[in-house]
Short mmCIF file of C-alpha atoms in Angstrom, two decimals:
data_model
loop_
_atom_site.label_atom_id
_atom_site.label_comp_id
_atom_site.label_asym_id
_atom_site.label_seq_id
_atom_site.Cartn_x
_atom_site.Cartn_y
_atom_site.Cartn_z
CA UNK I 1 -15.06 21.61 -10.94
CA UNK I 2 -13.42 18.95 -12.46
CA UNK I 3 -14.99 15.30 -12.05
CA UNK I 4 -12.42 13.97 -9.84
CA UNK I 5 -13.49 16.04 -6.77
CA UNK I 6 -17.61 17.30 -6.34
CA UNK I 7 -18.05 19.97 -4.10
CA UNK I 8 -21.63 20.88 -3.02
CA UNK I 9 -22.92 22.97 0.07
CA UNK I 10 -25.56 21.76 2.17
CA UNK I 11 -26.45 24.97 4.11
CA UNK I 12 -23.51 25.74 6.49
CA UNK I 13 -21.97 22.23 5.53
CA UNK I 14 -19.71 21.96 2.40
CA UNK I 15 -19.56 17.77 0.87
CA UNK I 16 -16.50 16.99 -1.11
CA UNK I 17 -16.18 13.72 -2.50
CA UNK I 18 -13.38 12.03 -4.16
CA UNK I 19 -14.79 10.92 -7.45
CA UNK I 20 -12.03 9.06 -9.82
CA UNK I 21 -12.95 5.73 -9.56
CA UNK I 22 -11.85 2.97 -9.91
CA UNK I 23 -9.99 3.80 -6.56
CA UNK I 24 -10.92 7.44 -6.40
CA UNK I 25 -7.22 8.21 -6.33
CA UNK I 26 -5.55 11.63 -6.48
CA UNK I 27 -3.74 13.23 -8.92
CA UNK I 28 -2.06 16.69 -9.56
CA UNK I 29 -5.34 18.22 -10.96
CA UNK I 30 -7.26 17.05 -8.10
CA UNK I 31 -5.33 17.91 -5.32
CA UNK I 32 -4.66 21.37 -6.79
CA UNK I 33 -8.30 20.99 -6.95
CA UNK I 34 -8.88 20.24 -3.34
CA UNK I 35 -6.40 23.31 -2.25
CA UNK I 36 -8.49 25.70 -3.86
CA UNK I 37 -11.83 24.65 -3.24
CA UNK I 38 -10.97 24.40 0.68
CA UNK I 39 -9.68 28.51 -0.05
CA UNK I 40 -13.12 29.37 -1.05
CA UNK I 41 -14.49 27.67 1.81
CA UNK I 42 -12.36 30.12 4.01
CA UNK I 43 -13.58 32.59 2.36
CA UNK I 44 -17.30 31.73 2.72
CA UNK I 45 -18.45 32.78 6.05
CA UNK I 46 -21.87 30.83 5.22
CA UNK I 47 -19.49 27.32 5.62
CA UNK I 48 -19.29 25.97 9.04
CA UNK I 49 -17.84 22.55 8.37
CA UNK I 50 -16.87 19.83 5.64
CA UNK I 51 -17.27 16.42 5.25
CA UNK I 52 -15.07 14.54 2.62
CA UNK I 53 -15.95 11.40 1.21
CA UNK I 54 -15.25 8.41 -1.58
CA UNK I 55 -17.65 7.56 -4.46
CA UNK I 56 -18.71 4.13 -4.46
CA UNK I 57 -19.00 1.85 -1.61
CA UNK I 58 -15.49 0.45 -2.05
CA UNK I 59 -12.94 3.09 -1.70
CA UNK I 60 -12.48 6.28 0.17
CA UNK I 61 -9.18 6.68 -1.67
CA UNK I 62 -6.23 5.08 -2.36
CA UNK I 63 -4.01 7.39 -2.27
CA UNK I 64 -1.47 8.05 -5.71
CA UNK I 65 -1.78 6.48 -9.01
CA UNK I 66 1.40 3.93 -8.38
CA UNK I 67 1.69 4.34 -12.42
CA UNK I 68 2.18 7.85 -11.88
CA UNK I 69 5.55 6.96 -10.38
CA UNK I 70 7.03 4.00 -12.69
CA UNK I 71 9.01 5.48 -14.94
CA UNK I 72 11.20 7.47 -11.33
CA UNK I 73 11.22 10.87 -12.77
CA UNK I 74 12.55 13.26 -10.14
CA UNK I 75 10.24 16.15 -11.73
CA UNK I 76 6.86 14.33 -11.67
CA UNK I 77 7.71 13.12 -7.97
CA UNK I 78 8.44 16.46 -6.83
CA UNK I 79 5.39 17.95 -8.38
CA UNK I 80 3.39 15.56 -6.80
CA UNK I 81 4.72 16.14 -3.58
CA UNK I 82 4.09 19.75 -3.66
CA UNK I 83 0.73 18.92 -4.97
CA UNK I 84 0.04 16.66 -1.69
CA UNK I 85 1.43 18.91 0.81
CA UNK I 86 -0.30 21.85 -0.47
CA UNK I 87 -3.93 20.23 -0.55
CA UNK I 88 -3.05 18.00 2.85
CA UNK I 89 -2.03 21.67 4.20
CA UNK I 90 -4.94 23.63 3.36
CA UNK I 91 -6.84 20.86 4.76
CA UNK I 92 -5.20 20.97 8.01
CA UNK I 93 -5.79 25.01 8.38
CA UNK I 94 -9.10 25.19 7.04
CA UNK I 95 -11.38 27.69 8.82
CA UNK I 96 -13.73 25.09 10.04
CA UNK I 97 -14.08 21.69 11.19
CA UNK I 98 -13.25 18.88 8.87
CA UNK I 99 -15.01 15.46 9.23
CA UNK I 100 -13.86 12.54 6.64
CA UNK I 101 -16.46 9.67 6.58
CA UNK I 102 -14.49 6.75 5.75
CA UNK I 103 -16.47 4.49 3.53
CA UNK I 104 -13.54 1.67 2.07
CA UNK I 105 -10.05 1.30 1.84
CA UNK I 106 -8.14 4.54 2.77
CA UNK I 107 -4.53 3.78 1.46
CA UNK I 108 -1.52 6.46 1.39
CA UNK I 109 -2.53 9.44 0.35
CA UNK I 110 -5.90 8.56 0.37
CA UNK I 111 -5.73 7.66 4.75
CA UNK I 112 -2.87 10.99 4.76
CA UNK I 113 -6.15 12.87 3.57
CA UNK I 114 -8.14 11.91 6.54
CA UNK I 115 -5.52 12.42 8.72
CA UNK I 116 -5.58 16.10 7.35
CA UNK I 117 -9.07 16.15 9.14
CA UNK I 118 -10.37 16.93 12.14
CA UNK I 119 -12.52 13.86 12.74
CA UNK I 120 -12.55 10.44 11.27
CA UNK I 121 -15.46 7.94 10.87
CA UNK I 122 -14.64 4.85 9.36
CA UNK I 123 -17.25 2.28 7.83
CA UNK I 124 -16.49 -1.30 9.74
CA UNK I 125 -15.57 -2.59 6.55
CA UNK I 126 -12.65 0.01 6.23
CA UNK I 127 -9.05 -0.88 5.84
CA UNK I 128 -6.58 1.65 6.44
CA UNK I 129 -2.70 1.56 5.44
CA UNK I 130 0.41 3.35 4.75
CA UNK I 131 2.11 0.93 2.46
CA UNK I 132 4.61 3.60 0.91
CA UNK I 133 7.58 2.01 2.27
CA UNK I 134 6.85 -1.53 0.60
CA UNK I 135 7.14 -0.11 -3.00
CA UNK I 136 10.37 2.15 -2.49
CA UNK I 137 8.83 5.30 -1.45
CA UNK I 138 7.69 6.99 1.53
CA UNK I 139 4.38 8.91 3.04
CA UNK I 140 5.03 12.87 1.61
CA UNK I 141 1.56 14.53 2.74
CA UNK I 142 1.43 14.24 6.97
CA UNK I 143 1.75 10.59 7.29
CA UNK I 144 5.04 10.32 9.13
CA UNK I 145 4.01 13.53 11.18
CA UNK I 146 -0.09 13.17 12.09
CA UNK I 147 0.00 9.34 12.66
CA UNK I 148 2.43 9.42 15.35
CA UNK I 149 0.63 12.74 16.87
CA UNK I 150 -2.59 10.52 16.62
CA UNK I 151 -1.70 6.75 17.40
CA UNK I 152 1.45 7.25 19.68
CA UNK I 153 5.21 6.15 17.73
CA UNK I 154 4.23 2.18 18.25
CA UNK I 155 1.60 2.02 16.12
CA UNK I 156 2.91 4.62 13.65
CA UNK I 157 6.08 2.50 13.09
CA UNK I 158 4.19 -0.87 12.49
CA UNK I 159 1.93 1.23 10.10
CA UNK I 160 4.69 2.93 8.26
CA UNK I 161 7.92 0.51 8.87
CA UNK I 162 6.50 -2.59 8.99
CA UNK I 163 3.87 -2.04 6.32
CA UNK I 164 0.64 -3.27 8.39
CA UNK I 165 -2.91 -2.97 7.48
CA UNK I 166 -5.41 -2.18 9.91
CA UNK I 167 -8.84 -2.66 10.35
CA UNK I 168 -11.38 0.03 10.94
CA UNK I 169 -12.27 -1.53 14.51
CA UNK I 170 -8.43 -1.67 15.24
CA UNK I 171 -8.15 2.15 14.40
CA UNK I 172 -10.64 3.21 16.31
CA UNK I 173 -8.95 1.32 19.61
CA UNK I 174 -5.22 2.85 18.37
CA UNK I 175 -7.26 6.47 18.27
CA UNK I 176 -7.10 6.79 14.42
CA UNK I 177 -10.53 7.27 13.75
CA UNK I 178 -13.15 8.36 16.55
CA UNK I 179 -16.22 5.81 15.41
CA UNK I 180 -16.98 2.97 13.84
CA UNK I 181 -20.10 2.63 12.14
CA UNK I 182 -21.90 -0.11 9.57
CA UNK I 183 -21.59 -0.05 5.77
CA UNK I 184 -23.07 2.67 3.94
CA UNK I 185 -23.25 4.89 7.51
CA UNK I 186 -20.33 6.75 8.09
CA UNK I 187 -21.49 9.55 5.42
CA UNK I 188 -24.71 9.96 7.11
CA UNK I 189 -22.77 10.22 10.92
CA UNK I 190 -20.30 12.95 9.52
CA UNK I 191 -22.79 14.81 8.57
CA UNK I 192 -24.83 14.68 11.82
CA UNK I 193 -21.40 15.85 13.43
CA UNK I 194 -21.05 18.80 11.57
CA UNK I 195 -25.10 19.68 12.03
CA UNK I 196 -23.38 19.22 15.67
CA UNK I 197 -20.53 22.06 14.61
CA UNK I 198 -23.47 23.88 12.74
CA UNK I 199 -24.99 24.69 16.43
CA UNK I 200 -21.80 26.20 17.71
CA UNK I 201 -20.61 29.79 17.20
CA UNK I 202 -18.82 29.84 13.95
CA UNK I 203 -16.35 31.96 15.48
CA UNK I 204 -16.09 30.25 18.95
CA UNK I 205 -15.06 26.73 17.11
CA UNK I 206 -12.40 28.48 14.79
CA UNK I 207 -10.55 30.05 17.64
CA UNK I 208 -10.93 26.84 19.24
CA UNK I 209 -9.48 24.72 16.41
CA UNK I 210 -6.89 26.76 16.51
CA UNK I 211 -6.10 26.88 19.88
CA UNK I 212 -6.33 22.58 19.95
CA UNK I 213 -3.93 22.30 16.34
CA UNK I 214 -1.30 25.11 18.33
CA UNK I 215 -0.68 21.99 20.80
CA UNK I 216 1.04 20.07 17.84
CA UNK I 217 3.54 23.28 17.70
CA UNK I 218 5.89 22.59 21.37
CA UNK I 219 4.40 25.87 22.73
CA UNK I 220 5.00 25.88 26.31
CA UNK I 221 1.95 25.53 28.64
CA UNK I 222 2.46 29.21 29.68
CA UNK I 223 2.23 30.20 25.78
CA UNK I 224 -0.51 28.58 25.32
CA UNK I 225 -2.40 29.35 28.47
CA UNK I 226 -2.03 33.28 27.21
CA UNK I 227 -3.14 32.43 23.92
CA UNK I 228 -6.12 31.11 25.69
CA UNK I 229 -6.80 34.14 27.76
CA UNK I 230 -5.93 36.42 24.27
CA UNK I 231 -8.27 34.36 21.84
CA UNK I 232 -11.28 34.78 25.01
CA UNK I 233 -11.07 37.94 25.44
CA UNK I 234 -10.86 38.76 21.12
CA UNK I 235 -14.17 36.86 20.85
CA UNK I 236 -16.06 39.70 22.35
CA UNK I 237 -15.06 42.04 18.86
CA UNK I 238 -17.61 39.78 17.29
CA UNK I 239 -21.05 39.92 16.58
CA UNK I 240 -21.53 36.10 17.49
CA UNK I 241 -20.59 36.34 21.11
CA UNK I 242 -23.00 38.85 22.06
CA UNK I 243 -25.80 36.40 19.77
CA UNK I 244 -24.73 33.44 21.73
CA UNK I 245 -25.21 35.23 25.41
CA UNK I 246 -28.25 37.42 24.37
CA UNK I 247 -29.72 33.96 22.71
CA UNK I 248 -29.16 32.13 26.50
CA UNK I 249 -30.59 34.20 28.53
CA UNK I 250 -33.45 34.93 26.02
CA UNK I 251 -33.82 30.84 25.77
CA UNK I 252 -33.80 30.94 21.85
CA UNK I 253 -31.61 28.97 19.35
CA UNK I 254 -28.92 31.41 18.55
CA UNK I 255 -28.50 32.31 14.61
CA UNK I 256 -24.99 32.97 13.90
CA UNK I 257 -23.46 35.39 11.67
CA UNK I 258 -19.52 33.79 11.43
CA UNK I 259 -18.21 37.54 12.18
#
């Protein structure tokens, strides 16, 4: 894979890190990158969950190359665009459960990325912004859709209208990130999480995801209650929830099989 995004798998966990310093920021390449690496994921049953992650101790990302954007070509914005909504997508809908360990400044696409996860820990030293709006453009990968689901319309508009900077202790009291930890920690936390998703049925916590994300959608509560029922009931077609009873009552850990 190309140096701007690692990929490694740690037993059931898959590490991606955002490697293009100075400011590990994206670019075409690399979020094309991202989109297809998370499609293998899906297709590996052996992957549980991922953890994404910045190089260095500064940045998580910050977002676009601002230089990618000076000259206002229509073409190179709309590829871009595409290029973040596709990654940021497949992101959103991957199989398992996404953790992004915060570890610096998460700015624009860079904090639209973590808000593609399913969990957020942020390093106390974190700052987190959508600052698209203060340089003529505006958030194209989630931002103006996930904040607001996450933080409530308040905080979403001072983020996005009026520009504002938060810290990593004031996101986790809006509800943008889920922990706070010390410098150099929140890499080592995400991945205790996901040895925490590791222990669930593979299959179990993908119906669940999906069940959670379906929220976001305006089903009714009737809809969804079904889906419930319809999802419960398709679990016992798999091998994993006849491992996860058997395992109780036999009082052993239970070794999953993802099918």
């Amino acid at each position: 894979m190309n140096a701007q995004v690692r990929l490694e798998k740690r037993d059931h966990i898959a590490v991606l890190t955002i490697a293009n310093p100075p400011a590990n920021t994206w670019t075409e390449f690399s979020l094309n990158q991202l989109a297809e690496s998370v499609k293998r994921l899906n297709q590996d049953s052996e992957i549980y969950a991922l953890v994404i992650t910045g190089e260095g101790e500064k940045f998580f990302s910050a977002g676009a190359d601002l230089r990618t954007f000076a000259e206002g070509n229509t073409s190179t914005a709309n590829a871009m665009a595409q290029a973040f909504g596709h990654a940021f997508s497949a992101l959103t809908e991957f199989r398992g459960v996404s953790i992004a360990a915060i570890n610096g400044y998460a700015m624009g696409g860079g904090l639209e990325c973590a808000l593609a996860c399913d969990i957020r820990i942020a390093e106390q030293q974190s700052q987190m912004a959508l600052p698209e709006a203060g340089v003529g453009l505006l958030p194209c990968a989630g931002g103006t859709q996930n904040l607001p689901w996450l933080v409530g319309e308040g905080w979403a508009k001072r983020m996005i209208l009026c520009g504002e900077r938060i810290s990593a202790e004031a996101a986790e009291r809006i509800g943008l990130v889920e922990q706070v930890v010390a410098k150099g920690e929140a890499f080592g936390q995400a991945m205790e999480l996901a040895r925490m998703v590791c222990n669930q049925s593979p299959s179990s916590t993908a119906r669940c995801k999906q069940l959670i994300m379906s929220a976001r959608s305006g089903r009714s509560h009737e809809d969804s209650w079904r889906m419930e029922r319809e999802l419960f009931v398709e679990l016992f077609n798999t091998e994993d929830q006849r491992e996860g009873v058997k395992a109780f009552l036999e009082k052993r850990t239970p070794e999953w099989k993802n099918r």
